JSON list of C-alpha atoms in Angstrom, two decimals:
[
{"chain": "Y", "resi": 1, "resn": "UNK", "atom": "CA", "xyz": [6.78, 55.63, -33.87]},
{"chain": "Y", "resi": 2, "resn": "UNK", "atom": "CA", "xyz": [6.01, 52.46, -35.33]},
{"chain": "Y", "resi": 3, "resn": "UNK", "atom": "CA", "xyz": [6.99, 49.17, -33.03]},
{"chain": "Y", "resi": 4, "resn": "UNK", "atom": "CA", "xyz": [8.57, 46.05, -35.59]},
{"chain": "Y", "resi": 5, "resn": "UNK", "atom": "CA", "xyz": [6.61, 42.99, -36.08]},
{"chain": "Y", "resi": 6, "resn": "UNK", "atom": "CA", "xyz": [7.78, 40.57, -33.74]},
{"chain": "Y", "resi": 7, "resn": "UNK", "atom": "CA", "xyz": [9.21, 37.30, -35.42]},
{"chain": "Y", "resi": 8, "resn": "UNK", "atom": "CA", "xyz": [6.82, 34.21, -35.27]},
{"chain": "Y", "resi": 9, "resn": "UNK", "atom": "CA", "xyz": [7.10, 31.84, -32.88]},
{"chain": "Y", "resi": 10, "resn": "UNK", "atom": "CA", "xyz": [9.26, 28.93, -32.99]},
{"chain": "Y", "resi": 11, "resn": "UNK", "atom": "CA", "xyz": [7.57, 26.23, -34.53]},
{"chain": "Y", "resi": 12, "resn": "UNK", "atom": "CA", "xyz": [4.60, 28.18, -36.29]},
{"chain": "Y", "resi": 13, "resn": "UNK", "atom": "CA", "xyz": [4.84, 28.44, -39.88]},
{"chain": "Y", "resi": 14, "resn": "UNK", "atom": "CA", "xyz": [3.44, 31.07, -41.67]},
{"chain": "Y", "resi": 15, "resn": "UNK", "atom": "CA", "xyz": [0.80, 30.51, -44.14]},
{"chain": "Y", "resi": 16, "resn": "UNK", "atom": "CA", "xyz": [1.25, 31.70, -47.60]},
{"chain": "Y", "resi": 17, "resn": "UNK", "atom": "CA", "xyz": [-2.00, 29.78, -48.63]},
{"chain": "Y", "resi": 18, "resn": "UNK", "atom": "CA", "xyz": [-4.00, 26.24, -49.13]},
{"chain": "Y", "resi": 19, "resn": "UNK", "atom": "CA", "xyz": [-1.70, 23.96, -49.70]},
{"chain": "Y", "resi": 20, "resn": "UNK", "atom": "CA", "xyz": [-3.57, 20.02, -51.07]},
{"chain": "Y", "resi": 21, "resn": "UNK", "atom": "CA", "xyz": [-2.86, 17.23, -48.57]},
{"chain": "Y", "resi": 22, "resn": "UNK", "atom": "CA", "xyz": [-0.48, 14.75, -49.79]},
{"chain": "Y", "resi": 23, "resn": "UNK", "atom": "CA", "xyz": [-1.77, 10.71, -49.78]},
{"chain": "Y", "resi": 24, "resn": "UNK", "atom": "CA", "xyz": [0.20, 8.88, -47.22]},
{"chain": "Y", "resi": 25, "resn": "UNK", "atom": "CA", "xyz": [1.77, 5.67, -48.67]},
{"chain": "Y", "resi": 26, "resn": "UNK", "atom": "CA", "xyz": [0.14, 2.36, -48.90]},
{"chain": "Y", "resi": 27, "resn": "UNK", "atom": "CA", "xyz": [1.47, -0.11, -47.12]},
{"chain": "Y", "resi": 28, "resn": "UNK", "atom": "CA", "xyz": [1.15, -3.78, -47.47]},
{"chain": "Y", "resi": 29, "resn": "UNK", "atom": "CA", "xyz": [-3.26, -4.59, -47.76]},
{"chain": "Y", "resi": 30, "resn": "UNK", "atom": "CA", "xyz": [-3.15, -9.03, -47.77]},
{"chain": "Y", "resi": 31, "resn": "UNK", "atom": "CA", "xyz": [-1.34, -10.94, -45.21]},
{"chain": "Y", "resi": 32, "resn": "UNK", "atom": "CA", "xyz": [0.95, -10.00, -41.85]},
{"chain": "Y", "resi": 33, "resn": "UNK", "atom": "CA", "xyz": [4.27, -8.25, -42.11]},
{"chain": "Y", "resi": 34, "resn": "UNK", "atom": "CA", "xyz": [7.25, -10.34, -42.04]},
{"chain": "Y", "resi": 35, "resn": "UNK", "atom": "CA", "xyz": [8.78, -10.56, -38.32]},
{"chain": "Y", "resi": 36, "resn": "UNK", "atom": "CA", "xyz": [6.09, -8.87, -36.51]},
{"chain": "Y", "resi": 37, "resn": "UNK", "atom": "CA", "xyz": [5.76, -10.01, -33.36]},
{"chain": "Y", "resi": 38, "resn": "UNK", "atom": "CA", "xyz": [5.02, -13.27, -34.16]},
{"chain": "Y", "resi": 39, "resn": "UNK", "atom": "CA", "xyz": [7.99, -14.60, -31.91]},
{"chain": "Y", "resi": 40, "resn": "UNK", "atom": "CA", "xyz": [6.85, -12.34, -28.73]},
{"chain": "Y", "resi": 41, "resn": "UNK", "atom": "CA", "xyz": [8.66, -10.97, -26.29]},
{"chain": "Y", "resi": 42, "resn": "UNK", "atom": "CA", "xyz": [10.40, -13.41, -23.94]},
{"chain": "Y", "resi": 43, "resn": "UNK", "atom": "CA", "xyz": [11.00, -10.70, -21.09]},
{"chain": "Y", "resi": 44, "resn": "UNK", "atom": "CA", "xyz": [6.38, -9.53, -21.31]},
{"chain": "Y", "resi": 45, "resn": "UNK", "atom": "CA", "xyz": [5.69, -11.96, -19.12]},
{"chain": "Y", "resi": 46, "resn": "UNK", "atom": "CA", "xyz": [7.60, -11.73, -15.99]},
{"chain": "Y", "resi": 47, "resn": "UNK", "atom": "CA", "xyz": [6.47, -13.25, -12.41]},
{"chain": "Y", "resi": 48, "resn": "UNK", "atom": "CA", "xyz": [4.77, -10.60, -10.38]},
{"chain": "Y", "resi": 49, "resn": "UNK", "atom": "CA", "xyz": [7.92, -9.70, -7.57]},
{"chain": "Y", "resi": 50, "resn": "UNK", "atom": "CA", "xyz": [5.34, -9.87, -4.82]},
{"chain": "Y", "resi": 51, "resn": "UNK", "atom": "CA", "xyz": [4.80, -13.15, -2.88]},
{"chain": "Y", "resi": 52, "resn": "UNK", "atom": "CA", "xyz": [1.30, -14.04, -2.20]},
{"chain": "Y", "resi": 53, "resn": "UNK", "atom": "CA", "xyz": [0.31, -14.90, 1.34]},
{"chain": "Y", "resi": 54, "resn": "UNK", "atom": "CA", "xyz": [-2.80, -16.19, 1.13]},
{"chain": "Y", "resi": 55, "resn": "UNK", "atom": "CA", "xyz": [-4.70, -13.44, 2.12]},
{"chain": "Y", "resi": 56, "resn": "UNK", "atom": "CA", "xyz": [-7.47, -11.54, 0.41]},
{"chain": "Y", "resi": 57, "resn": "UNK", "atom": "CA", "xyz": [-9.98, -9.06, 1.19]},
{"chain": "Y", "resi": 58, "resn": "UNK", "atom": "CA", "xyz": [-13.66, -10.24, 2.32]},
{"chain": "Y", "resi": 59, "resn": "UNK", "atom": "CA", "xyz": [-15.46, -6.99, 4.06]},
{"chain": "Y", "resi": 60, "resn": "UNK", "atom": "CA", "xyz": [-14.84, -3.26, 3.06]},
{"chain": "Y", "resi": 61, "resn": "UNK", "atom": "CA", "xyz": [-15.74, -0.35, 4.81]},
{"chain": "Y", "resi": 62, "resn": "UNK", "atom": "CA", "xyz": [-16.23, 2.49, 2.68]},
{"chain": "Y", "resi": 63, "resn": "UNK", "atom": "CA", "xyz": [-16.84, 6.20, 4.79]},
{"chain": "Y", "resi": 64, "resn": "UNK", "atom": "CA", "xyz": [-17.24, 9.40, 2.53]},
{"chain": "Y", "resi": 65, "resn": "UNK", "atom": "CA", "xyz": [-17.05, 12.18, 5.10]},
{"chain": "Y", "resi": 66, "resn": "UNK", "atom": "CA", "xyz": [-16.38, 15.49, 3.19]},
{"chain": "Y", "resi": 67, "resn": "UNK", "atom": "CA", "xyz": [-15.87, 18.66, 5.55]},
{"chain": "Y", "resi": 68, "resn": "UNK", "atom": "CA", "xyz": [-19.30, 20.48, 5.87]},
{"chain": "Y", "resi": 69, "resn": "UNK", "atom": "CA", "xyz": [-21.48, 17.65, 4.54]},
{"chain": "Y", "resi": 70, "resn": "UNK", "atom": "CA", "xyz": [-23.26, 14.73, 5.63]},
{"chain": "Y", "resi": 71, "resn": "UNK", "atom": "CA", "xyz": [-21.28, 11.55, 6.46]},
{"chain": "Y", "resi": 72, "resn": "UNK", "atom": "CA", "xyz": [-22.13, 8.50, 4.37]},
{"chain": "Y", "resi": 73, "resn": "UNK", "atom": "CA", "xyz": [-20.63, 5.00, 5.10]},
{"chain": "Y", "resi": 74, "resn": "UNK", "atom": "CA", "xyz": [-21.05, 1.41, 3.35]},
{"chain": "Y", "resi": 75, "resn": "UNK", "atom": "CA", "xyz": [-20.13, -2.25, 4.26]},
{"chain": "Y", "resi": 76, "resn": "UNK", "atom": "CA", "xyz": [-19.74, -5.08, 2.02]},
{"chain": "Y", "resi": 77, "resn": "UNK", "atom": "CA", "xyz": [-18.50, -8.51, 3.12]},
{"chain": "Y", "resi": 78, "resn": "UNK", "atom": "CA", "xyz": [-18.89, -11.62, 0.59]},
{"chain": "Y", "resi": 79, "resn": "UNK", "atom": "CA", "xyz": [-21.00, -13.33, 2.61]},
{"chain": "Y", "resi": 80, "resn": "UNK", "atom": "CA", "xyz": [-23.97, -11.19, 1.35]},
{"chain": "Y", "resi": 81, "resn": "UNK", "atom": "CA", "xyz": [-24.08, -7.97, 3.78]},
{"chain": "Y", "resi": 82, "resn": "UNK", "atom": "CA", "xyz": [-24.43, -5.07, 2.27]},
{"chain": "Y", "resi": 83, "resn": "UNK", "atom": "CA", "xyz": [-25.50, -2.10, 4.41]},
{"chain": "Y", "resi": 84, "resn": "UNK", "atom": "CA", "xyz": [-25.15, 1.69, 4.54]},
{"chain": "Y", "resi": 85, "resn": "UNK", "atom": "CA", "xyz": [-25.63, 4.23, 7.02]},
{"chain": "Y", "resi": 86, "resn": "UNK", "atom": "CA", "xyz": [-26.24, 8.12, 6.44]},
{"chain": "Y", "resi": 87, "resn": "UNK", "atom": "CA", "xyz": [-25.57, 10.77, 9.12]},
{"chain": "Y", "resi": 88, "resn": "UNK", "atom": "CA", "xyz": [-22.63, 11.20, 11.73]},
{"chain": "Y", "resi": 89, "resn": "UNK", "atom": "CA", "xyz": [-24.37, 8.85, 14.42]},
{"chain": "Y", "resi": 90, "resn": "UNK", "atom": "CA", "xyz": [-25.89, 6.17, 11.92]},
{"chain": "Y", "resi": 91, "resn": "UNK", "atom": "CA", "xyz": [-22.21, 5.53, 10.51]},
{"chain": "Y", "resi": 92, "resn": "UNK", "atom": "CA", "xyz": [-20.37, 5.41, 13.82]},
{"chain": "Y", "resi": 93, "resn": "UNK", "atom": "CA", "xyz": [-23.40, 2.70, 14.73]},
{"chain": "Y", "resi": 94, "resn": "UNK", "atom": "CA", "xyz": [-22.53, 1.15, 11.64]},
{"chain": "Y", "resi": 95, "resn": "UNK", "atom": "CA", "xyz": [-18.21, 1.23, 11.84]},
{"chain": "Y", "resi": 96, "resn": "UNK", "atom": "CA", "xyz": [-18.92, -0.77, 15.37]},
{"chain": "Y", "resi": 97, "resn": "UNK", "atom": "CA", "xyz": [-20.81, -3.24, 13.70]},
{"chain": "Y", "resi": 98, "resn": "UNK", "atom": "CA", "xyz": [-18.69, -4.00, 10.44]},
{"chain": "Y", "resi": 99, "resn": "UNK", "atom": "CA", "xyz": [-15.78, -4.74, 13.20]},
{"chain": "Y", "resi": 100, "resn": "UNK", "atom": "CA", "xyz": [-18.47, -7.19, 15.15]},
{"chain": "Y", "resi": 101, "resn": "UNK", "atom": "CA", "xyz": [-19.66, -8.94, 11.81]},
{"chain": "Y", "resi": 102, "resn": "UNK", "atom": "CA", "xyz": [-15.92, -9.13, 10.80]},
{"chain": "Y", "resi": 103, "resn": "UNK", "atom": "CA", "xyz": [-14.90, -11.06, 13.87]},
{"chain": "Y", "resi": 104, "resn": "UNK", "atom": "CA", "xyz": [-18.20, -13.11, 13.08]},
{"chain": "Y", "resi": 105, "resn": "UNK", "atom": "CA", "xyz": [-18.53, -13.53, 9.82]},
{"chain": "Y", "resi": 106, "resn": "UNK", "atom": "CA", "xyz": [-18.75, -17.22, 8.58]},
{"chain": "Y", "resi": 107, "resn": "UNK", "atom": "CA", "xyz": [-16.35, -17.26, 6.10]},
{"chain": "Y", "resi": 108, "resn": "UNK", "atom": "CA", "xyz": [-13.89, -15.32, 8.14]},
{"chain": "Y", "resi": 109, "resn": "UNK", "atom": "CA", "xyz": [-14.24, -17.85, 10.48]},
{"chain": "Y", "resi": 110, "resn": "UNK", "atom": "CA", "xyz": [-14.04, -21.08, 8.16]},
{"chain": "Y", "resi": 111, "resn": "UNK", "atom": "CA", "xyz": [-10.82, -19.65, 7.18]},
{"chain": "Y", "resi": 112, "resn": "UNK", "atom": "CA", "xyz": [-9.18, -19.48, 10.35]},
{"chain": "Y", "resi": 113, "resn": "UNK", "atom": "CA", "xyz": [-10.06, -22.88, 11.42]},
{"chain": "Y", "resi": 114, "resn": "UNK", "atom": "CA", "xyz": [-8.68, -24.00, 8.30]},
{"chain": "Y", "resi": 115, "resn": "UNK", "atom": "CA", "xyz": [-5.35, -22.22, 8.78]},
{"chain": "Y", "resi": 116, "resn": "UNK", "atom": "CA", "xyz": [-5.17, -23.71, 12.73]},
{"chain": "Y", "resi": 117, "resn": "UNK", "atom": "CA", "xyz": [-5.63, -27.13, 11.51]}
]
């Protein structure tokens, strides 16, 4: 018993040998088309639908803690700090101080005497 040859699949072609690849066609070489997108778009520029509030960030804390490896942590602030901690104790020390420099830092501070004024 001999089983049929199954049809191709939709889509495939079968090849009945090298066909030569046809030039695409040339388009315009000098100058710009006519009426592209030299006008714009009047609606590509829209207002961003979120209302500022003034704030922006000034420390990070960044803690990589993946299960069965060492702990790493690193804070940033834009004042200049820029310390890291490696090890489960060393970045607890180090999450307790990021909160103490940010309710110290200098231009943390600057700002909110601006805003009460």
């Amino acid at each position: 018993m001999n089983t049929p040859p199954r049809p191709p699949l939709e889509g495939q072609q079968v090849a009945s040998g090298p066909h030569p690849a046809e030039p695409a066609a040339l388009g315009p070489v000098v100058g710009e088309p006519k009426g592209a997108a030299r006008q714009g778009v009047r609606t590509a520029l829209r207002p961003d639908p979120q209302t500022e509030d003034g704030r922006y960030p000034i420390a990070w804390l960044t803690i990589c803690a993946p299960r069965g490896a060492v702990p790493t942590a690193t804070s940033k602030c834009l004042c200049g700090r820029d310390r890291s901690a490696v090890g489960k104790a060393r970045v607890l020390t180090l999450i307790t101080d990021h909160e103490t420099h940010r309710d110290h830092c200098p231009l943390r501070t600057a700002q909110e005497g601006r805003a009460a004024a």
